[in-house]
Amino acid sequence: SAGREEGTQIRASSLSMVVRTALVGLLLVSAGSTDAFLPGGFLPPARHGAVAGGLGPTRFSQQLPCRTWRRRAGGGTGCRMMLDPALLTAGVAGLDVSIDDVAGGLFAASLFPYLAFLYYLDRAESKTPALGLFGFKFLLVFVVATIPAAIAAKMMYGAQLADVDWLHGSAESFLTLTNLLIVLGFRRAVAGADATFKDESMTKLFSAPWAAPAAVGLAAAALSGGGLLAGMHPEPANALSLPTWMVHVSSLIEWLAAMGLIWRYAETTGNPRWKGLTIAMIPFHSSGLCACTYHLFYNAPPVGGLVLLQAVLTLVGDLTCWAAAYRIFTYARDASTLGPEAEARQAGVAAAAAAGDAAGVTEAAYLGSVFAVVLAGSVLVKWGELFLDTPFQPNLNTALAFIAVPTLVNCLTWAKRSQAPSENFSDFY
């Protein structure tokens, strides 16, 4: 969920877009290491520059430079191409389809597995906490809200949604609310059924190594008085405001919190396949990292390929979560596998989740801690990056490293935890 961010503005793509996405995908795959064959007459005449000896470079060849162009037997031309990351958002071939269109098709297609995920999560046998289930469903409100926001950004400002801060932040706030509902739902369920519940996660975040730099960044922002300190780059016009950065940072933190709580919920209920949902949620977090990294580089065209990567990760996340929800449902349905003791435990957890009062004593303090952590992290990102040259020298490989490293750490963390029979709850996130 954390990663559905920029591409949901184009989820309204039609079925024809999905078909065109498949065609473009084949072209892009072939562009990397094989010969891409474009039959003669496939592109409109206006797209061919006539040259001596045959067809000249098309728009496709201009955006994706060829190592060699040659005429082939049968009236076509072939080329071996190298993708230029800086041009990933440009038009592809003669289909009038850009990489953004491809991403839109993938985001549209990802809606169907997500609905299947909700179907199995909503089955009575799964015993999903009511508030957590509502949170997962509320994501659809975020999707619907993003579409008119994207249209308004285009019509009113002639820009993409990511470059119109107030519309962007308003739409993304629904994603933060979605994740918060999921966190509170599973947190109440775990606390209500586990007398040993102990949550020190926010304390650990405050004592993390990044807390001190965040405090320095906050002080620097206050001292600058809206101006520039020595060594700071001027902030671009399309930079995210502090509230919008808070929405993005909170979504990443809340998603990690939800993953940890769902893992704990598996131990509390006796249905170990809930842990599979935690693993299945990793692509969504990586998708959110794509969006934040895109904004970190101020939505620069050279890193525009992150939008496509985000769409791919979102689709993968929808598919893995669908599979995980199905496994949760089938395990819970099989009474012989669960046994009466585990069934009784699941029933107790469901009742506690419905009551929703067990964790109420510390909930306000928990939310206050989350707000403080999100504020510090957002300040560190928004003003801290102005002291660096990297965000102002956009490079796709660097951007991919910003996504790959946290994703690898996330994967290794859960792989390690899956080997342990039990862990203290405060160690989960």
mmCIF file of C-alpha atoms in Angstrom, residues 112-376:
data_model
loop_
_atom_site.group_PDB
_atom_site.id
_atom_site.type_symbol
_atom_site.label_atom_id
_atom_site.label_comp_id
_atom_site.label_asym_id
_atom_site.label_seq_id
_atom_site.Cartn_x
_atom_site.Cartn_y
_atom_site.Cartn_z
ATOM 1 C CA PHE A 112 -7.859 -7.129 -9.765
ATOM 2 C CA PRO A 113 -5.493 -9.201 -7.594
ATOM 3 C CA TYR A 114 -5.969 -6.659 -4.796
ATOM 4 C CA LEU A 115 -9.722 -7.223 -4.894
ATOM 5 C CA ALA A 116 -9.058 -10.969 -4.708
ATOM 6 C CA PHE A 117 -6.792 -10.304 -1.711
ATOM 7 C CA LEU A 118 -9.630 -8.437 0.014
ATOM 8 C CA TYR A 119 -12.050 -11.246 -0.769
ATOM 9 C CA TYR A 120 -10.044 -13.877 1.103
ATOM 10 C CA LEU A 121 -9.100 -11.507 3.893
ATOM 11 C CA ASP A 122 -12.800 -10.739 4.396
ATOM 12 C CA ARG A 123 -13.802 -14.384 4.776
ATOM 13 C CA ALA A 124 -14.990 -15.238 8.273
ATOM 14 C CA GLU A 125 -12.518 -18.110 8.496
ATOM 15 C CA SER A 126 -9.559 -15.739 8.149
ATOM 16 C CA LYS A 127 -10.566 -13.838 11.313
ATOM 17 C CA THR A 128 -8.978 -10.603 10.198
ATOM 18 C CA PRO A 129 -9.278 -7.829 12.825
ATOM 19 C CA ALA A 130 -12.222 -5.654 11.838
ATOM 20 C CA LEU A 131 -10.376 -2.338 11.918
ATOM 21 C CA GLY A 132 -7.394 -3.779 10.075
ATOM 22 C CA LEU A 133 -9.675 -5.201 7.388
ATOM 23 C CA PHE A 134 -11.390 -1.834 7.067
ATOM 24 C CA GLY A 135 -7.962 -0.248 6.597
ATOM 25 C CA PHE A 136 -7.096 -2.575 3.730
ATOM 26 C CA LYS A 137 -10.465 -1.786 2.133
ATOM 27 C CA PHE A 138 -9.998 1.933 2.689
ATOM 28 C CA LEU A 139 -7.084 1.828 0.275
ATOM 29 C CA LEU A 140 -9.687 1.826 -2.495
ATOM 30 C CA VAL A 141 -10.809 5.271 -1.285
ATOM 31 C CA PHE A 142 -7.236 6.467 -1.734
ATOM 32 C CA VAL A 143 -7.214 5.091 -5.273
ATOM 33 C CA VAL A 144 -10.487 6.814 -6.156
ATOM 34 C CA ALA A 145 -9.403 10.105 -4.561
ATOM 35 C CA THR A 146 -6.139 10.173 -6.495
ATOM 36 C CA ILE A 147 -7.802 10.062 -9.912
ATOM 37 C CA PRO A 148 -9.639 13.440 -9.706
ATOM 38 C CA ALA A 149 -6.567 14.956 -8.033
ATOM 39 C CA ALA A 150 -4.421 13.901 -10.988
ATOM 40 C CA ILE A 151 -6.976 15.255 -13.456
ATOM 41 C CA ALA A 152 -7.133 18.556 -11.577
ATOM 42 C CA ALA A 153 -3.328 18.838 -11.583
ATOM 43 C CA LYS A 154 -3.236 18.328 -15.330
ATOM 44 C CA MET A 155 -6.141 20.659 -16.166
ATOM 45 C CA MET A 156 -5.432 23.428 -13.670
ATOM 46 C CA TYR A 157 -1.632 23.469 -13.717
ATOM 47 C CA GLY A 158 -0.633 21.433 -16.779
ATOM 48 C CA ALA A 159 1.569 19.291 -14.533
ATOM 49 C CA GLN A 160 1.710 15.800 -13.115
ATOM 50 C CA LEU A 161 0.193 15.278 -9.687
ATOM 51 C CA ALA A 162 3.615 14.852 -8.050
ATOM 52 C CA ASP A 163 4.509 18.445 -9.004
ATOM 53 C CA VAL A 164 1.389 20.074 -7.493
ATOM 54 C CA ASP A 165 2.082 19.859 -3.800
ATOM 55 C CA TRP A 166 -1.275 20.673 -2.260
ATOM 56 C CA LEU A 167 -3.163 18.249 -4.486
ATOM 57 C CA HIS A 168 -0.449 15.630 -4.122
ATOM 58 C CA GLY A 169 -0.348 15.835 -0.322
ATOM 59 C CA SER A 170 -4.127 15.862 -0.007
ATOM 60 C CA ALA A 171 -4.502 12.713 -2.101
ATOM 61 C CA GLU A 172 -1.640 10.898 -0.384
ATOM 62 C CA SER A 173 -3.093 11.639 3.060
ATOM 63 C CA PHE A 174 -5.664 8.932 2.354
ATOM 64 C CA LEU A 175 -2.811 6.439 2.069
ATOM 65 C CA THR A 176 -1.465 7.488 5.464
ATOM 66 C CA LEU A 177 -4.927 7.053 6.949
ATOM 67 C CA THR A 178 -5.183 3.623 5.319
ATOM 68 C CA ASN A 179 -1.940 2.417 6.859
ATOM 69 C CA LEU A 180 -2.805 3.906 10.236
ATOM 70 C CA LEU A 181 -6.095 2.001 10.322
ATOM 71 C CA ILE A 182 -4.265 -1.231 9.521
ATOM 72 C CA VAL A 183 -1.706 -0.617 12.260
ATOM 73 C CA LEU A 184 -4.283 0.232 14.924
ATOM 74 C CA GLY A 185 -6.489 -2.705 13.960
ATOM 75 C CA PHE A 186 -3.763 -5.313 14.328
ATOM 76 C CA ARG A 187 -2.190 -3.576 17.311
ATOM 77 C CA ARG A 188 -5.476 -3.716 19.229
ATOM 78 C CA ALA A 189 -5.959 -7.346 18.265
ATOM 79 C CA VAL A 190 -2.516 -8.374 19.479
ATOM 80 C CA ALA A 191 -2.652 -6.348 22.683
ATOM 81 C CA GLY A 192 -6.134 -7.602 23.488
ATOM 82 C CA ALA A 193 -5.161 -11.257 23.210
ATOM 83 C CA ASP A 194 -1.602 -11.229 24.554
ATOM 84 C CA ALA A 195 -1.023 -10.320 28.180
ATOM 85 C CA THR A 196 2.724 -10.091 27.514
ATOM 86 C CA PHE A 197 2.253 -7.377 24.892
ATOM 87 C CA LYS A 198 5.102 -4.890 25.167
ATOM 88 C CA ASP A 199 5.667 -2.180 22.620
ATOM 89 C CA GLU A 200 8.989 -0.361 22.745
ATOM 90 C CA SER A 201 9.257 0.171 19.003
ATOM 91 C CA MET A 202 8.960 3.954 19.095
ATOM 92 C CA THR A 203 11.530 4.174 21.884
ATOM 93 C CA LYS A 204 13.959 2.276 19.682
ATOM 94 C CA LEU A 205 13.279 4.594 16.779
ATOM 95 C CA PHE A 206 14.018 7.625 18.936
ATOM 96 C CA SER A 207 17.338 6.093 19.973
ATOM 97 C CA ALA A 208 18.269 5.122 16.402
ATOM 98 C CA PRO A 209 21.445 6.609 14.859
ATOM 99 C CA TRP A 210 19.449 8.876 12.544
ATOM 100 C CA ALA A 211 17.655 10.623 15.427
ATOM 101 C CA ALA A 212 20.551 13.015 16.144
ATOM 102 C CA PRO A 213 20.977 14.136 12.487
ATOM 103 C CA ALA A 214 17.227 14.658 12.319
ATOM 104 C CA ALA A 215 17.372 16.934 15.340
ATOM 105 C CA VAL A 216 20.244 18.862 13.735
ATOM 106 C CA GLY A 217 18.226 19.192 10.539
ATOM 107 C CA LEU A 218 15.254 20.518 12.497
ATOM 108 C CA ALA A 219 17.464 23.085 14.203
ATOM 109 C CA ALA A 220 19.032 24.096 10.873
ATOM 110 C CA ALA A 221 15.622 24.608 9.331
ATOM 111 C CA ALA A 222 14.562 26.776 12.253
ATOM 112 C CA LEU A 223 17.766 28.823 12.161
ATOM 113 C CA SER A 224 17.596 29.356 8.420
ATOM 114 C CA GLY A 225 14.370 31.292 8.832
ATOM 115 C CA GLY A 226 13.291 30.201 5.378
ATOM 116 C CA GLY A 227 16.602 31.279 3.874
ATOM 117 C CA LEU A 228 19.686 29.274 2.992
ATOM 118 C CA LEU A 229 22.497 28.237 5.273
ATOM 119 C CA ALA A 230 26.029 27.939 3.987
ATOM 120 C CA GLY A 231 26.395 24.963 1.706
ATOM 121 C CA MET A 232 22.689 24.487 1.061
ATOM 122 C CA HIS A 233 21.301 24.156 -2.454
ATOM 123 C CA PRO A 234 18.273 26.300 -3.297
ATOM 124 C CA GLU A 235 15.116 24.242 -3.103
ATOM 125 C CA PRO A 236 13.390 23.568 -6.469
ATOM 126 C CA ALA A 237 9.892 24.893 -7.025
ATOM 127 C CA ASN A 238 8.395 21.384 -7.164
ATOM 128 C CA ALA A 239 9.922 20.286 -3.852
ATOM 129 C CA LEU A 240 7.508 18.587 -1.483
ATOM 130 C CA SER A 241 6.315 20.643 1.461
ATOM 131 C CA LEU A 242 6.946 19.406 4.982
ATOM 132 C CA PRO A 243 3.350 18.137 5.438
ATOM 133 C CA THR A 244 3.545 16.211 2.151
ATOM 134 C CA TRP A 245 6.892 14.690 3.134
ATOM 135 C CA MET A 246 5.317 13.701 6.460
ATOM 136 C CA VAL A 247 2.576 11.878 4.593
ATOM 137 C CA HIS A 248 5.168 9.902 2.612
ATOM 138 C CA VAL A 249 7.483 9.140 5.528
ATOM 139 C CA SER A 250 4.595 8.101 7.761
ATOM 140 C CA SER A 251 3.341 5.696 5.108
ATOM 141 C CA LEU A 252 6.716 3.906 5.026
ATOM 142 C CA ILE A 253 6.989 3.734 8.814
ATOM 143 C CA GLU A 254 3.376 2.664 9.302
ATOM 144 C CA TRP A 255 3.739 -0.083 6.691
ATOM 145 C CA LEU A 256 6.753 -1.516 8.510
ATOM 146 C CA ALA A 257 4.781 -1.328 11.742
ATOM 147 C CA ALA A 258 1.875 -3.171 10.121
ATOM 148 C CA MET A 259 4.233 -5.897 8.897
ATOM 149 C CA GLY A 260 5.552 -6.429 12.411
ATOM 150 C CA LEU A 261 2.089 -6.471 13.965
ATOM 151 C CA ILE A 262 0.784 -8.973 11.428
ATOM 152 C CA TRP A 263 3.751 -11.228 12.198
ATOM 153 C CA ARG A 264 2.894 -11.000 15.882
ATOM 154 C CA TYR A 265 -0.757 -11.665 15.056
ATOM 155 C CA ALA A 266 0.308 -14.973 13.515
ATOM 156 C CA GLU A 267 1.920 -16.004 16.810
ATOM 157 C CA THR A 268 -1.073 -14.831 18.810
ATOM 158 C CA THR A 269 -3.696 -16.601 16.720
ATOM 159 C CA GLY A 270 -1.812 -19.811 16.022
ATOM 160 C CA ASN A 271 -2.230 -19.359 12.271
ATOM 161 C CA PRO A 272 1.385 -19.177 11.035
ATOM 162 C CA ARG A 273 0.350 -18.183 7.531
ATOM 163 C CA TRP A 274 -0.217 -14.628 8.660
ATOM 164 C CA LYS A 275 3.580 -14.434 8.659
ATOM 165 C CA GLY A 276 3.389 -15.136 4.955
ATOM 166 C CA LEU A 277 1.373 -11.938 4.559
ATOM 167 C CA THR A 278 4.179 -9.995 6.233
ATOM 168 C CA ILE A 279 6.625 -11.338 3.644
ATOM 169 C CA ALA A 280 4.134 -10.641 0.857
ATOM 170 C CA MET A 281 3.957 -6.986 1.917
ATOM 171 C CA ILE A 282 7.648 -6.346 1.200
ATOM 172 C CA PRO A 283 7.109 -5.397 -2.492
ATOM 173 C CA PHE A 284 4.606 -2.750 -1.409
ATOM 174 C CA HIS A 285 7.172 -1.172 0.895
ATOM 175 C CA SER A 286 9.722 -1.181 -1.905
ATOM 176 C CA SER A 287 7.120 0.433 -4.139
ATOM 177 C CA GLY A 288 6.751 3.192 -1.566
ATOM 178 C CA LEU A 289 10.526 3.603 -1.562
ATOM 179 C CA CYS A 290 10.328 4.156 -5.325
ATOM 180 C CA ALA A 291 7.897 7.018 -4.835
ATOM 181 C CA CYS A 292 9.941 8.642 -2.062
ATOM 182 C CA THR A 293 13.168 8.286 -4.049
ATOM 183 C CA TYR A 294 11.484 9.857 -7.071
ATOM 184 C CA HIS A 295 10.570 12.848 -4.895
ATOM 185 C CA LEU A 296 14.036 12.877 -3.338
ATOM 186 C CA PHE A 297 15.374 13.665 -6.814
ATOM 187 C CA TYR A 298 12.622 16.261 -7.294
ATOM 188 C CA ASN A 299 10.764 14.149 -9.871
ATOM 189 C CA ALA A 300 13.589 14.617 -12.374
ATOM 190 C CA PRO A 301 13.141 12.954 -15.809
ATOM 191 C CA PRO A 302 16.381 10.919 -15.538
ATOM 192 C CA VAL A 303 14.794 8.939 -12.677
ATOM 193 C CA GLY A 304 11.368 8.744 -14.305
ATOM 194 C CA GLY A 305 11.846 4.997 -14.719
ATOM 195 C CA LEU A 306 11.094 4.675 -10.995
ATOM 196 C CA VAL A 307 7.414 5.188 -11.800
ATOM 197 C CA LEU A 308 7.472 2.058 -13.951
ATOM 198 C CA LEU A 309 9.390 0.131 -11.291
ATOM 199 C CA GLN A 310 6.854 1.246 -8.734
ATOM 200 C CA ALA A 311 4.036 -0.056 -10.897
ATOM 201 C CA VAL A 312 5.767 -3.423 -11.325
ATOM 202 C CA LEU A 313 6.365 -3.741 -7.573
ATOM 203 C CA THR A 314 2.764 -2.800 -6.841
ATOM 204 C CA LEU A 315 1.493 -5.504 -9.167
ATOM 205 C CA VAL A 316 3.882 -8.028 -7.621
ATOM 206 C CA GLY A 317 2.753 -6.989 -4.144
ATOM 207 C CA ASP A 318 -0.904 -7.392 -5.054
ATOM 208 C CA LEU A 319 -0.235 -10.886 -6.388
ATOM 209 C CA THR A 320 1.833 -11.994 -3.382
ATOM 210 C CA CYS A 321 -0.712 -10.607 -0.915
ATOM 211 C CA TRP A 322 -3.508 -12.370 -2.784
ATOM 212 C CA ALA A 323 -1.622 -15.648 -2.488
ATOM 213 C CA ALA A 324 -0.881 -15.004 1.199
ATOM 214 C CA ALA A 325 -4.527 -14.202 1.989
ATOM 215 C CA TYR A 326 -5.640 -17.372 0.222
ATOM 216 C CA ARG A 327 -3.185 -19.412 2.314
ATOM 217 C CA ILE A 328 -4.457 -17.745 5.513
ATOM 218 C CA PHE A 329 -8.015 -18.592 4.574
ATOM 219 C CA THR A 330 -7.340 -22.222 3.644
ATOM 220 C CA TYR A 331 -5.303 -22.853 6.801
ATOM 221 C CA ALA A 332 -8.015 -21.382 9.019
ATOM 222 C CA ARG A 333 -10.699 -23.334 7.168
ATOM 223 C CA ASP A 334 -8.973 -26.620 7.809
ATOM 224 C CA ALA A 335 -10.101 -27.426 11.340
ATOM 225 C CA SER A 336 -8.025 -30.592 11.435
ATOM 226 C CA THR A 337 -4.878 -28.543 10.844
ATOM 227 C CA LEU A 338 -5.697 -25.876 13.374
ATOM 228 C CA GLY A 339 -6.956 -28.036 16.179
ATOM 229 C CA PRO A 340 -9.457 -26.949 18.864
ATOM 230 C CA GLU A 341 -6.907 -25.065 20.959
ATOM 231 C CA ALA A 342 -5.778 -22.857 18.095
ATOM 232 C CA GLU A 343 -9.369 -22.321 16.970
ATOM 233 C CA ALA A 344 -10.320 -21.148 20.439
ATOM 234 C CA ARG A 345 -7.330 -18.827 20.474
ATOM 235 C CA GLN A 346 -8.330 -17.352 17.121
ATOM 236 C CA ALA A 347 -11.863 -16.779 18.372
ATOM 237 C CA GLY A 348 -10.516 -14.965 21.415
ATOM 238 C CA VAL A 349 -8.292 -12.751 19.297
ATOM 239 C CA ALA A 350 -11.187 -11.878 16.998
ATOM 240 C CA ALA A 351 -13.316 -10.908 20.011
ATOM 241 C CA ALA A 352 -10.539 -8.753 21.425
ATOM 242 C CA ALA A 353 -10.034 -7.070 18.080
ATOM 243 C CA ALA A 354 -13.746 -6.308 17.848
ATOM 244 C CA ALA A 355 -13.725 -4.762 21.321
ATOM 245 C CA GLY A 356 -10.740 -2.602 20.452
ATOM 246 C CA ASP A 357 -10.220 -1.340 24.006
ATOM 247 C CA ALA A 358 -7.296 -3.374 25.254
ATOM 248 C CA ALA A 359 -4.589 -1.173 23.775
ATOM 249 C CA GLY A 360 -6.527 2.043 24.267
ATOM 250 C CA VAL A 361 -4.572 3.064 27.354
ATOM 251 C CA THR A 362 -1.313 3.479 25.425
ATOM 252 C CA GLU A 363 -2.743 4.268 22.001
ATOM 253 C CA ALA A 364 -2.614 8.050 22.357
ATOM 254 C CA ALA A 365 1.002 7.914 23.479
ATOM 255 C CA TYR A 366 1.806 5.558 20.632
ATOM 256 C CA LEU A 367 0.283 7.897 18.042
ATOM 257 C CA GLY A 368 2.124 10.834 19.568
ATOM 258 C CA SER A 369 5.403 8.951 19.273
ATOM 259 C CA VAL A 370 4.673 8.076 15.648
ATOM 260 C CA PHE A 371 3.982 11.731 14.881
ATOM 261 C CA ALA A 372 7.250 12.825 16.493
ATOM 262 C CA VAL A 373 9.271 10.221 14.590
ATOM 263 C CA VAL A 374 7.600 11.121 11.300
ATOM 264 C CA LEU A 375 8.202 14.839 11.865
ATOM 265 C CA ALA A 376 11.899 14.320 12.623
#
